[in-house]
Amino acid sequence: MDDKKLTEGDENSPQDETSVENAEEETTKEAENIKKKVTEAYKQDEDFKDKYLRAMADMENLRRRQIQEREDSVTRTRSQVFTDLLPIIDAFQMGIAEAEKDESAKNIFIGVSMAFQQMKNTLGEYGLEIIDPEGKEFDPKFHEALSYESSQDTEEGIVLKSVRIGYKMKDKLLRPASVIISKGTTEDK
């Protein structure tokens, strides 16, 4: 009987081997197919991660750009308002200077001076800076020379007098200070 079993096994053997080979090929194909799908999934995952990171970076850049644009808009608006207020500030200063000369207007002078000082302080808090270069070296970036005068006491190139005060906001010049500059002594060298 054992011989018979061996013989029967031998008869089924080529068929079994073919089915085993077919099964192995199918399993290999399925494994390769699964590997291919996994590889594609990883690539797609990397693409999604890359797109996500790019979208997040774009959102952050947009947020920063919007903040910068708002700050620039505020700065432009303040600059324009300050520029429009400069003639009014000049008028106040001239009025105060005249009221100071008149003894009968002393109380008015004190009140207007206090209000004007309060206004200057408030404008200063919003970034307006006064350029009053009297006694300092002439700087063409911030000063406008109206004329030269001889001076025994002051070196050449030093501002003798501010005719009109200048203003700036941060690094932006709103109006240069109009000045008279010393040309030194008139003696020949």
Tab-separated table of C-alpha atoms in Angstrom, residues 52-62:
chain	number	residue	atom	x	y	z
A	52	TYR	CA	0.716	71.202	3.500
A	53	LEU	CA	4.043	72.760	4.513
A	54	ARG	CA	3.974	75.058	1.477
A	55	ALA	CA	0.397	76.113	2.235
A	56	MET	CA	1.328	76.833	5.860
A	57	ALA	CA	4.355	78.865	4.746
A	58	ASP	CA	2.182	80.793	2.269
A	59	MET	CA	-0.343	81.529	5.040
A	60	GLU	CA	2.425	82.765	7.357
A	61	ASN	CA	3.880	84.961	4.594
A	62	LEU	CA	0.416	86.348	3.853
